[in-house]
Amino acid sequence: MNPPTPASTTSASPGAGTAETTGAPAGPPLEIDDIQGGALYERPSPYVGTYLLLQIHDPADGRELIRRLLPLLEPGPASAAPRSGAWLTVAFTYEGLRVLGVPEESLDSFAPEFREGMAARAAELGDVGASSPELWEKPLGTRDVHVALAALAPDAADLESVVARARHAQEEIPGVEVIWRQDCYQLPTGRTSFGFKDGIGQPAVEGVGTPTTNRGEPPIKAGEFILGYPDETGGLAPMPTPEVLGRNGTYIVFRKLHTRVAAFRQYLRDKARTREEEALLGAKMVGRWQSGAPLVLSPDEDDPELGSDAGRNNDFGYTSDLRGFKCPAGAHARRANPRDSLDHEMSVDVRLHRMIRRGTSYGPMLPDGVLEDDGEDRGIIFVFAGAHLKRQFEFVKTQWLNDGIFIGAPAEKDPLVGATDGSGAFTIPQHPIRRRLPDVPPFVVTRGGEYCFAPGLRALRWLAELPED
Amino acid sequence: MGSDTSSRPGVSVGPTSEFSLFFHVKPGHGEALHQALRDLQDAPGYRPGDYEMPIASIHEARFVPFDDDTRLLFATSFDGPWDAYMEDFASKPLKLFDSIFQHVVGYEGLPSLQAVKDFILNAQQTAGGYARNYGGTVKQIRKAITVNDAFQEVLDDPGAADALQHPALRPLLDVAAD
Ligand code: HEM
């Protein structure tokens, strides 16, 4: 076992190795020491980082890479100063596991969507038109992508020294090639390219000890996010075999999403009479003000103090606002997590469709006030962690973001990220008459992405020791 | 069988898909099944004249015992692709029909999600024909009814004819004559 890592100052200590239970009789205690830290624990903000995609030309070198990475992976809450200089997370595509020599029956035991890969799911996910895989940035969506490595560090100098060492190490294992690098960062404000603070709405996970920020949502069973534990259905999520490979792993969705920030600003400018109204329309689309303050708690104007108060900015539900006068049912955050708003309809159990998000920003921010596109590539690297690609990520993307059937508006999609051809509307309930914004253009373009699997530490050791053919 | 978790939605019209399940009634449970159906018919949402079934994503619910009470058909129209909601069925809607499904083969408390999926997929048959006389989801239709009721109330007002002369109300005036 690894020694327990010191708890960061921001989160409660999970104790030595196993987490404390949060009331309910949980299943087996979470093996925190065996789970890669990045899925369960936020890295301290701000940070800078880089995503590397690697291709394995020689399986023996691939396994050597894993051996070298293992001592650098720190499970548990993020330490203030990561051992290697950066907090690392490593994950594999289906193709990557195959190339490493994972046996056929084991490969077959992974989730069908993972085996197909994200590019093959394009039609389902709405990655069509400008977002279609033929137009993706190479090598995203190709069979060349085998390993995904995320390195996040407190500052740029730390990060560069880690990357330099990684390059050096790579020279000694020539059978592994870095085929893509994407730098990313999180601003101290937590804001991303459209100007809104992101990463606030996260589920509390039972047994992990991170604080519950929405008192209306009891912690979600760990098995919804980490394989090998009971989930919200009372059963275990289907787990890849052998058990040593599947247990303590999690599926990762990784998407590079280009944001058309100038188009977004211009659209709001065109539809609004005043700057205040511009801010309001933007907030209605997102479900929160730019500061992160939720519309339900602050319907009329931004409240930066609320937005930055982690104890309050996620503590709300929608039952007092079922008709959406404060936060439209079609707003991005309300679609992506309808919270308690659908409970009385008996047709959906929101707890089955939750996700951990670990998104970061890439590209320079468009300076305030600029309405002209400057041609820069900017957006977010959307990262999902969960035990179910299909009923978590794909369900939310297809049923809630790309469709409006569930809110009684089949012709409307998510105004921020929905797969749209630009003909959809966005309805804002308000007195005396509702406002309907017509022809909401696509503001987000998929540049590519991958479905990955982030194994536990024992599983990584198992992978590193796979026999030669 | 159980391995088939891939998508197999029924025939759909607009946002709505047909969803039909054919069960085998447990031997000797015919009378109990009828009693359970009578009880359902007395429950809020299912009483004659009620229009608020607890499940908001189905247009109607029909339970038809047939073949001398050896079989049971459950037929409905579902808003959205029902296969995407399979896990949700297990957690909520199926429980509402618990007292009915107890009398059909294969419903042994549904201990696991896989059992739920098997239960549904083994019973589901895709329609050979399916058509609808109106578009829209349950939510849209309820809204449309509310709006029409309000409109009829407006028309009952002696001042309605004058008020509807305003150019902005032209589309309403166009449908106000009958
Ligand atoms: C460029 C694309 C996207 C942008 C700019 C974006 C932005 C945001 C913002 C500003 C929030 C509100 C802050 C918060 O609650 O954390 C949010 C919340 C959220 N987003 Fe996104 N998002 C994007 C794509 C997606 C996608 C593709 C998904 C899922 C498939 C998603 C799922 C969520 C979820 C689950 C929440 C939390 C809702 C809550 O718990 O209240 N987002 N997003």
XYZ file of C-alpha atoms and ligand atoms in Angstrom:
690
model
C 0.000 0.000 0.000
C 1.082 3.529 -0.584
C 1.466 5.758 2.430
C -1.547 7.981 2.822
C -0.983 11.344 1.254
C -1.411 14.375 3.446
C -4.820 15.923 3.069
C -4.919 19.250 1.333
C -6.100 22.193 3.332
C -9.336 22.452 1.399
C -10.826 19.022 1.914
C -11.457 16.868 4.922
C -8.914 14.160 5.539
C -10.165 10.771 4.470
C -7.998 9.146 7.106
C -5.421 6.512 6.454
C -6.340 4.737 3.304
C -10.054 4.238 3.712
C -12.636 6.937 3.793
C -14.992 7.614 6.638
C -18.559 6.672 5.919
C -21.152 9.357 5.449
C -24.025 8.000 7.453
C -25.679 5.440 5.200
C -24.428 1.877 5.508
C -22.148 1.982 2.523
C -20.711 -1.020 0.771
C -17.105 -1.972 1.214
C -14.955 1.002 2.173
C -13.476 2.826 -0.769
C -9.868 1.880 -1.411
C -8.825 5.480 -1.725
C -5.167 4.424 -1.846
C -5.783 2.438 -4.996
C -7.838 5.021 -6.889
C -6.163 7.661 -9.022
C -6.712 10.923 -7.187
C -7.778 13.100 -10.097
C -11.277 11.652 -10.445
C -12.350 11.960 -6.826
C -10.506 15.082 -5.752
C -10.295 18.533 -7.233
C -6.788 19.914 -7.762
C -6.178 23.165 -5.887
C -7.033 26.122 -8.104
C -5.495 27.960 -9.896
C -3.311 25.612 -11.863
C -1.766 25.104 -15.251
C -1.597 21.818 -17.022
C -1.065 19.828 -20.110
C -2.745 16.860 -21.711
C -0.544 14.470 -23.629
C -1.743 11.767 -25.944
C 0.663 8.934 -26.555
C 0.908 6.233 -29.146
C 2.443 2.908 -28.187
C 4.526 1.496 -31.007
C 6.154 -1.170 -28.854
C 4.066 -2.855 -26.139
C 7.124 -3.528 -23.974
C 7.892 0.197 -23.953
C 4.241 0.878 -23.212
C 4.468 -1.297 -20.132
C 7.744 0.369 -19.176
C 5.975 3.724 -19.376
C 3.397 2.494 -16.879
C 6.139 1.248 -14.538
C 7.745 4.678 -14.612
C 4.486 6.510 -14.085
C 3.350 4.411 -11.151
C 5.509 5.994 -8.453
C 4.401 9.434 -9.628
C 0.680 8.819 -9.238
C -0.663 10.086 -5.950
C -3.995 8.709 -4.823
C -6.169 10.583 -2.378
C -6.715 14.316 -1.948
C -4.318 16.524 -3.855
C -1.184 17.243 -1.862
C -0.190 20.898 -1.872
C 3.108 20.069 -3.556
C 2.787 17.026 -5.789
C 5.700 14.605 -5.583
C 6.643 14.835 -9.238
C 5.844 18.538 -9.486
C 2.495 17.792 -11.081
C -0.663 15.871 -10.266
C -0.834 13.141 -12.845
C -3.684 11.040 -14.144
C -3.225 8.306 -16.708
C -5.919 6.669 -18.781
C -6.124 4.371 -21.779
C -8.300 4.076 -24.825
C -9.636 0.697 -25.901
C -7.006 0.640 -28.626
C -4.340 1.412 -26.037
C -5.351 -1.521 -23.836
C -5.341 -3.765 -26.878
C -1.870 -2.672 -27.941
C -0.585 -3.219 -24.400
C -1.576 -6.839 -24.706
C -4.737 -7.010 -22.591
C -6.325 -10.383 -23.410
C -9.277 -10.536 -25.749
C -11.883 -11.705 -23.214
C -10.870 -8.873 -20.948
C -11.160 -6.322 -23.756
C -14.633 -7.675 -24.510
C -15.686 -7.053 -20.926
C -15.437 -3.263 -21.222
C -18.483 -1.070 -21.849
C -19.620 -1.245 -25.492
C -19.361 2.535 -25.921
C -15.754 2.446 -24.718
C -14.938 -0.324 -27.150
C -16.474 1.637 -29.997
C -14.706 4.862 -29.098
C -16.078 8.395 -29.105
C -15.669 9.015 -32.836
C -17.882 6.012 -33.606
C -20.568 7.482 -31.337
C -20.636 10.786 -33.257
C -24.130 10.411 -34.684
C -25.582 9.621 -31.239
C -23.682 12.422 -29.540
C -24.584 15.048 -32.114
C -21.001 15.436 -33.303
C -22.105 16.275 -36.818
C -21.513 19.129 -39.242
C -18.616 21.282 -38.037
C -18.228 18.908 -35.061
C -17.988 15.701 -37.060
C -14.979 13.411 -36.567
C -13.748 13.915 -40.149
C -12.979 17.485 -39.144
C -11.478 16.685 -35.735
C -8.004 17.755 -34.876
C -5.648 14.869 -35.642
C -4.950 12.450 -34.007
C -8.147 12.776 -31.927
C -10.627 10.043 -32.726
C -8.088 7.861 -34.552
C -6.722 4.470 -33.600
C -3.353 6.064 -32.913
C -4.446 7.446 -29.552
C -3.499 4.908 -26.878
C -2.658 6.694 -23.664
C -3.967 9.952 -22.252
C -1.895 11.661 -19.619
C -3.045 14.713 -17.704
C -0.473 16.713 -15.766
C -1.708 19.620 -13.682
C 0.699 21.741 -11.665
C 0.490 24.704 -9.318
C 2.521 26.873 -11.705
C 4.084 26.946 -15.141
C 7.656 26.380 -13.953
C 6.677 23.186 -12.127
C 4.783 22.018 -15.138
C 7.630 22.661 -17.560
C 10.101 20.769 -15.421
C 7.730 17.801 -15.273
C 7.207 17.895 -19.008
C 10.964 18.176 -19.585
C 11.588 15.147 -17.386
C 8.832 13.284 -19.165
C 10.468 14.063 -22.490
C 13.759 12.823 -21.180
C 12.177 9.621 -19.932
C 10.498 9.203 -23.247
C 13.844 9.228 -25.045
C 14.675 6.093 -23.107
C 11.469 4.408 -24.199
C 11.368 5.173 -27.916
C 8.492 2.783 -28.480
C 6.131 5.331 -26.970
C 5.512 8.549 -28.889
C 3.829 11.772 -27.773
C 1.444 12.499 -30.628
C -0.559 15.424 -29.220
C -0.114 18.053 -26.573
C -2.732 20.457 -25.328
C -1.932 22.994 -22.657
C -4.683 24.049 -20.334
C -5.209 26.130 -17.209
C -7.678 27.198 -14.624
C -7.937 30.892 -13.822
C -7.973 31.931 -10.161
C -11.559 33.099 -10.735
C -12.558 29.663 -12.033
C -14.031 31.358 -15.097
C -13.878 29.815 -18.549
C -14.006 31.335 -22.019
C -17.644 32.459 -22.092
C -16.897 34.364 -18.903
C -18.770 32.093 -16.491
C -17.351 30.431 -13.444
C -17.421 26.668 -13.997
C -16.848 23.505 -12.013
C -19.210 24.423 -9.178
C -21.941 21.818 -9.542
C -20.347 18.532 -8.508
C -21.899 15.548 -6.789
C -20.725 14.622 -3.305
C -19.514 11.031 -3.399
C -20.378 8.741 -0.523
C -17.351 7.710 1.471
C -14.952 10.220 -0.024
C -15.249 12.952 2.550
C -15.426 15.904 0.219
C -18.036 18.294 1.568
C -21.639 18.167 0.380
C -22.370 21.493 -1.287
C -26.008 20.822 -2.134
C -27.846 19.766 0.994
C -30.780 18.648 -1.147
C -28.655 15.943 -2.750
C -27.402 13.281 -0.354
C -23.991 11.929 -1.408
C -24.117 9.711 -4.484
C -23.004 6.099 -4.094
C -19.326 5.672 -4.901
C -20.141 2.931 -7.409
C -21.610 5.564 -9.706
C -18.075 6.829 -10.228
C -15.637 4.116 -9.208
C -15.972 0.550 -10.446
C -16.334 -2.228 -7.931
C -18.697 -0.596 -5.431
C -22.477 -0.534 -5.070
C -24.127 2.161 -7.147
C -27.466 3.954 -7.006
C -29.300 0.941 -8.443
C -28.145 -1.146 -5.503
C -26.002 -3.284 -7.771
C -22.500 -3.022 -9.106
C -21.769 -1.291 -12.373
C -20.603 -3.786 -14.990
C -16.914 -4.103 -14.299
C -14.237 -5.117 -16.766
C -12.487 -8.390 -15.996
C -10.255 -9.606 -14.526
C -11.231 -7.940 -11.305
C -7.712 -6.680 -10.718
C -8.018 -4.618 -13.891
C -11.539 -3.304 -13.378
C -11.742 -2.586 -9.656
C -11.096 1.012 -8.637
C -11.070 2.187 -12.228
C -13.283 4.824 -13.784
C -14.283 5.771 -17.282
C -13.067 9.136 -18.486
C -14.571 11.222 -21.252
C -12.280 13.771 -22.722
C -13.513 16.352 -25.240
C -11.816 19.379 -26.716
C -14.636 21.906 -27.148
C -13.950 25.054 -29.098
C -16.075 27.975 -27.935
C -17.256 30.714 -30.284
C -16.996 33.429 -27.691
C -17.334 36.408 -30.039
C -20.448 34.889 -31.604
C -21.916 34.320 -28.138
C -21.254 37.909 -27.095
C -22.555 39.274 -30.376
C -25.737 37.245 -30.070
C -26.394 38.571 -26.591
C -25.601 42.119 -27.723
C -28.077 41.801 -30.600
C -30.859 40.512 -28.386
C -30.391 42.857 -25.441
C -31.272 46.500 -25.104
C -28.870 47.206 -22.257
C -25.690 45.803 -20.755
C -27.683 44.612 -17.762
C -30.031 42.730 -20.020
C -27.083 41.243 -21.870
C -25.766 39.841 -18.604
C -29.229 38.586 -17.697
C -29.736 36.763 -21.009
C -26.328 35.131 -20.651
C -27.185 34.045 -17.130
C -30.537 32.663 -18.271
C -28.729 30.525 -20.840
C -26.272 29.162 -18.297
C -28.434 28.991 -15.168
C -25.874 30.969 -13.204
C -24.470 34.475 -13.357
C -20.894 34.929 -14.485
C -19.716 34.924 -10.867
C -21.286 31.511 -10.402
C -24.241 32.787 -8.379
C -27.221 30.515 -9.199
C -30.275 32.190 -10.737
C -32.569 30.388 -8.327
C -30.903 32.089 -5.370
C -30.264 35.411 -7.070
C -32.777 35.847 -9.891
C -32.446 39.541 -10.691
C -28.793 40.429 -10.529
C -25.390 38.897 -10.092
C -24.219 38.402 -6.532
C -20.439 37.860 -6.679
C -20.263 37.179 -2.964
C -22.739 34.325 -3.372
C -20.948 33.144 -6.496
C -17.665 32.694 -4.664
C -19.144 31.237 -1.478
C -18.638 27.491 -1.810
C -20.944 26.926 1.138
C -23.882 28.561 -0.608
C -23.338 28.667 -4.365
C -24.457 25.096 -4.950
C -27.029 24.768 -2.196
C -30.300 24.949 -4.072
C -33.022 23.040 -5.890
C -35.675 23.951 -8.424
C -38.940 22.955 -6.739
C -39.684 26.562 -5.862
C -39.190 27.443 -9.519
C -40.816 24.625 -11.485
C -42.055 27.000 -14.172
C -38.607 28.459 -14.596
C -39.245 32.128 -13.887
C -35.908 32.375 -12.135
C -33.927 29.717 -13.975
C -35.361 28.532 -17.303
C -35.830 24.765 -17.584
C -33.728 25.025 -20.736
C -30.697 26.659 -19.082
C -27.460 24.689 -19.463
C -26.837 23.908 -15.813
C -30.492 23.022 -15.153
C -30.560 20.684 -18.131
C -27.248 19.071 -17.197
C -28.442 18.513 -13.637
C -32.184 19.080 -13.206
C -31.724 18.404 -9.460
C -35.160 17.955 -7.858
C -37.150 19.545 -10.684
C -38.222 16.244 -12.284
C -38.796 14.212 -9.131
C -42.582 14.610 -9.204
C -42.739 13.283 -12.763
C -41.668 9.777 -11.753
C -40.050 9.101 -15.097
C -36.433 9.789 -14.324
C -34.081 9.282 -11.415
C -31.609 12.133 -11.603
C -29.162 10.320 -9.342
C -28.547 7.828 -12.139
C -27.320 10.590 -14.428
C -24.736 12.465 -12.391
C -21.125 13.016 -13.284
C -17.870 14.291 -11.915
C -16.463 17.037 -14.123
C -12.833 18.031 -14.294
C -12.880 20.581 -17.086
C -10.125 23.086 -17.763
C -9.656 26.035 -20.108
C -7.444 26.176 -23.151
C -6.426 29.060 -25.394
C -6.236 32.742 -24.519
C -9.322 34.460 -23.143
C -10.989 36.888 -25.539
C -10.424 40.311 -23.965
C -13.490 41.829 -22.303
C -15.769 43.734 -24.610
C -14.380 42.332 -27.867
C -17.174 41.239 -30.201
C -15.054 40.347 -33.227
C -13.584 36.893 -33.555
C -9.800 37.065 -33.359
C -9.302 33.636 -34.908
C -7.801 32.127 -31.742
C -8.714 28.599 -30.726
C -10.154 28.776 -27.209
C -12.524 26.714 -25.163
C -12.681 24.038 -22.582
C -11.283 20.580 -22.278
C -14.363 18.832 -20.936
C -13.457 15.934 -18.690
C -16.008 13.514 -17.239
C -15.374 10.764 -14.711
C -17.968 8.106 -14.015
C -18.753 4.405 -13.994
C -21.274 4.583 -16.837
C -20.482 6.141 -20.187
C -23.968 5.417 -21.450
C -26.355 6.364 -18.688
C -24.259 9.220 -17.359
C -22.316 11.078 -20.061
C -24.228 9.912 -23.131
C -27.633 10.176 -21.469
C -27.023 13.733 -20.316
C -25.585 14.747 -23.651
C -28.290 13.145 -25.801
C -31.486 13.396 -23.701
C -30.897 16.579 -21.751
C -28.496 18.771 -23.749
C -29.196 17.807 -27.367
C -32.937 17.336 -26.902
C -35.808 19.092 -25.207
C -38.415 16.344 -24.991
C -37.893 16.023 -21.238
C -38.851 19.666 -20.645
C -41.707 19.644 -23.145
C -39.768 21.584 -25.763
C -38.599 19.061 -28.367
C -37.473 21.820 -30.706
C -35.114 23.393 -28.163
C -31.611 22.295 -27.303
C -29.106 23.461 -24.743
C -28.492 27.120 -25.692
C -24.813 26.901 -24.808
C -23.643 23.451 -25.860
C -26.540 21.691 -27.616
C -25.845 20.061 -30.967
C -27.738 22.610 -33.030
C -27.958 23.729 -36.640
C -28.793 27.225 -35.513
C -32.535 26.998 -36.001
C -33.479 26.263 -32.404
C -35.025 28.672 -29.931
C -34.486 29.324 -26.246
C -37.467 30.135 -24.059
C -37.171 32.377 -21.038
C -40.267 32.338 -18.820
C -40.994 35.810 -17.476
C -43.937 38.052 -16.596
C -46.046 39.221 -18.273
C -45.091 37.147 -21.323
C -42.302 34.689 -21.930
C -39.398 35.713 -24.070
C -38.245 33.449 -26.860
C -34.806 33.913 -28.355
C -34.871 32.631 -31.939
C -32.180 30.969 -34.047
C -29.622 30.292 -31.351
C -26.412 29.614 -33.280
C -23.995 26.843 -32.332
C -21.574 28.328 -29.808
C -19.532 25.176 -29.239
C -17.713 23.021 -31.789
C -16.264 19.621 -30.930
C -12.625 19.479 -31.965
C -12.257 15.875 -30.922
C -12.217 13.564 -27.969
C -11.788 10.082 -26.620
C -13.409 7.622 -24.266
C -10.769 6.396 -21.833
C -10.405 4.138 -18.836
C -8.374 5.277 -15.826
C -7.400 2.112 -13.960
C -6.640 1.842 -10.265
C -3.044 1.507 -9.141
C -3.102 -2.279 -8.722
C -4.585 -2.492 -12.193
C -1.759 -0.362 -13.556
C 0.757 -2.720 -11.982
C -1.112 -5.603 -13.577
C -0.931 -3.845 -16.951
C 2.784 -3.176 -16.482
C 3.340 -6.868 -15.880
C 1.339 -8.206 -18.788
C 3.273 -11.007 -20.443
C 5.001 -10.578 -23.765
C 2.361 -11.726 -26.295
C -31.271 -12.239 -23.786
C -29.636 -10.376 -20.986
C -26.680 -9.315 -23.044
C -28.825 -7.190 -25.305
C -28.460 -3.774 -23.796
C -27.993 -2.044 -27.114
C -30.582 0.435 -28.170
C -33.794 -1.039 -29.517
C -36.342 1.744 -29.414
C -39.839 1.177 -30.702
C -41.348 2.924 -33.679
C -41.496 6.630 -33.035
C -43.613 9.477 -34.287
C -42.139 12.859 -33.538
C -40.876 12.855 -29.941
C -42.996 9.871 -28.925
C -42.273 6.161 -29.242
C -44.588 3.206 -28.911
C -43.811 0.810 -26.097
C -45.574 -2.528 -25.711
C -44.805 -5.324 -23.277
C -46.316 -8.792 -23.534
C -46.168 -10.835 -20.338
C -47.113 -14.331 -19.290
C -49.442 -14.377 -16.300
C -48.394 -16.700 -13.508
C -50.615 -19.808 -13.489
C -53.609 -19.265 -11.222
C -53.027 -15.511 -10.868
C -55.746 -14.424 -13.304
C -58.246 -13.303 -10.678
C -55.602 -11.604 -8.545
C -54.382 -9.759 -11.615
C -57.864 -8.493 -12.352
C -58.177 -7.316 -8.767
C -54.860 -5.481 -9.021
C -56.050 -3.799 -12.212
C -59.314 -2.777 -10.554
C -57.287 -1.310 -7.688
C -55.163 0.608 -10.155
C -58.281 1.929 -11.792
C -59.326 3.307 -8.394
C -55.996 5.014 -7.792
C -55.486 8.736 -8.348
C -54.601 9.398 -11.956
C -56.316 6.216 -13.145
C -59.866 6.867 -11.973
C -62.343 7.593 -14.733
C -62.071 11.299 -15.451
C -58.568 11.676 -14.008
C -55.867 12.869 -16.349
C -52.843 12.990 -14.100
C -51.078 9.662 -14.135
C -48.097 9.750 -11.813
C -45.687 9.094 -14.694
C -45.458 12.271 -16.726
C -43.708 10.839 -19.762
C -46.396 8.384 -20.906
C -49.441 9.392 -22.930
C -51.668 6.555 -21.798
C -51.384 3.237 -20.026
C -53.295 0.155 -21.087
C -53.257 -3.211 -19.367
C -54.990 -5.924 -21.357
C -55.299 -9.465 -19.998
C -55.831 -11.845 -22.900
C -55.811 -15.529 -23.885
C -57.957 -16.536 -20.911
C -55.906 -14.436 -18.505
C -52.711 -16.295 -19.343
C -51.144 -13.244 -20.974
C -50.999 -9.542 -20.184
C -50.319 -6.658 -22.532
C -49.028 -3.344 -21.264
C -49.096 -0.745 -24.022
C -48.196 2.911 -23.889
C -46.694 5.800 -25.813
C -43.514 7.166 -24.286
C -41.960 10.599 -24.720
C -38.353 10.060 -25.740
C -36.476 6.876 -26.609
C -37.662 4.473 -23.886
C -34.526 2.373 -24.050
C -32.472 5.287 -22.715
C -34.641 5.235 -19.576
C -34.376 1.544 -18.761
C -32.481 2.068 -15.502
C -34.867 4.825 -14.516
C -37.825 2.471 -14.992
C -36.351 0.170 -12.404
C -35.937 2.920 -9.903
C -39.353 4.547 -10.178
C -42.104 3.664 -12.692
C -41.876 -0.110 -12.323
C -42.512 0.233 -8.611
C -45.795 1.985 -9.315
C -47.012 -1.096 -11.146
C -45.560 -3.493 -8.623
C -48.909 -4.943 -7.538
C -49.737 -5.771 -11.152
C -46.390 -7.118 -12.276
C -46.297 -9.430 -9.264
C -48.667 -11.621 -11.177
C -46.517 -11.992 -14.255
C -43.696 -14.389 -14.906
C -40.200 -13.015 -14.505
C -41.021 -10.321 -11.952
C -39.415 -11.836 -8.896
C -38.692 -8.614 -7.065
C -36.217 -7.676 -9.788
C -33.169 -7.971 -7.552
C -30.740 -6.418 -10.012
C -30.660 -4.037 -12.876
C -29.887 -6.896 -15.182
C -33.074 -8.581 -13.967
C -35.015 -5.420 -14.794
C -33.516 -5.236 -18.252
C -34.247 -8.889 -18.902
C -37.790 -8.414 -17.632
C -38.438 -5.544 -20.007
C -36.513 -6.716 -23.026
C -37.976 -10.207 -22.882
C -41.475 -8.749 -22.917
C -41.035 -5.883 -25.352
C -42.283 -6.257 -28.914
C -41.821 -3.549 -31.478
C -45.032 -2.514 -33.234
C -45.627 -3.400 -36.843
C -47.577 -0.208 -37.282
C -47.852 2.951 -35.217
C -49.371 6.332 -36.039
C -50.536 9.318 -34.048
C -53.239 11.910 -34.584
C -51.378 14.708 -32.840
C -47.786 15.663 -32.288
C -46.174 16.771 -29.082
C -45.165 15.415 -25.733
C -47.442 14.985 -22.732
C -46.075 18.238 -21.365
C -46.792 20.091 -24.577
C -50.295 18.695 -24.798
C -51.098 19.551 -21.201
C -49.828 23.034 -21.877
C -51.910 23.263 -25.050
C -55.021 22.246 -23.143
C -54.342 24.822 -20.461
C -53.857 27.504 -23.075
C -57.016 26.515 -24.943
C -59.056 26.503 -21.738
C -57.791 29.993 -21.044
C -58.606 31.061 -24.581
C -62.155 29.717 -24.330
C -62.540 31.667 -21.124
C -61.442 34.793 -22.954
C -63.970 34.110 -25.710
C -66.731 33.847 -23.115
C -66.055 37.436 -22.127
C -68.487 39.855 -23.791
C -65.568 42.125 -24.705
C -63.618 39.370 -26.453
C -64.612 40.185 -30.026
C -63.462 43.772 -29.646
C -60.279 42.862 -27.805
C -59.261 40.341 -30.465
C -59.303 43.023 -33.144
C -55.819 44.082 -32.078
C -53.360 43.148 -34.878
C -51.107 41.241 -32.459
C -54.001 38.883 -31.702
C -54.732 38.086 -35.326
C -53.685 34.403 -35.092
C -56.074 33.965 -32.167
C -58.898 35.719 -33.993
C -58.335 33.335 -36.902
C -59.206 30.359 -34.701
C -61.892 32.058 -32.611
C -64.861 31.684 -34.951
C -65.758 28.062 -34.227
C -17.949 24.260 -23.981
C -18.810 23.523 -23.366
C -19.353 23.789 -21.978
C -19.328 24.926 -21.246
C -18.746 26.281 -21.625
C -19.986 24.638 -20.003
C -20.166 25.549 -18.987
C -20.807 25.302 -17.798
C -21.067 26.277 -16.778
C -20.667 27.742 -16.849
C -21.713 25.660 -15.762
C -22.211 26.290 -14.463
C -21.231 26.154 -13.367
C -21.366 24.911 -12.555
O -22.466 24.567 -12.105
O -20.355 24.245 -12.380
C -21.847 24.255 -16.132
C -22.416 23.272 -15.356
C -22.526 21.959 -15.733
N -22.220 21.426 -16.959
Fe -21.381 22.382 -18.499
N -20.387 23.334 -19.998
C -20.022 22.782 -21.187
C -20.269 21.489 -21.616
C -20.876 20.524 -20.867
C -21.124 19.185 -21.307
C -20.767 18.624 -22.691
C -21.721 18.539 -20.255
C -22.201 17.112 -20.137
C -22.297 16.248 -21.079
C -21.825 19.475 -19.173
C -22.336 19.173 -17.926
C -22.471 20.084 -16.907
C -22.948 19.723 -15.593
C -23.342 18.332 -15.105
C -22.990 20.908 -14.847
C -23.381 21.061 -13.381
C -24.837 21.401 -13.242
C -25.244 21.453 -11.789
O -24.831 20.582 -11.026
O -26.026 22.335 -11.439
N -21.316 20.674 -19.582
N -21.314 24.087 -17.390
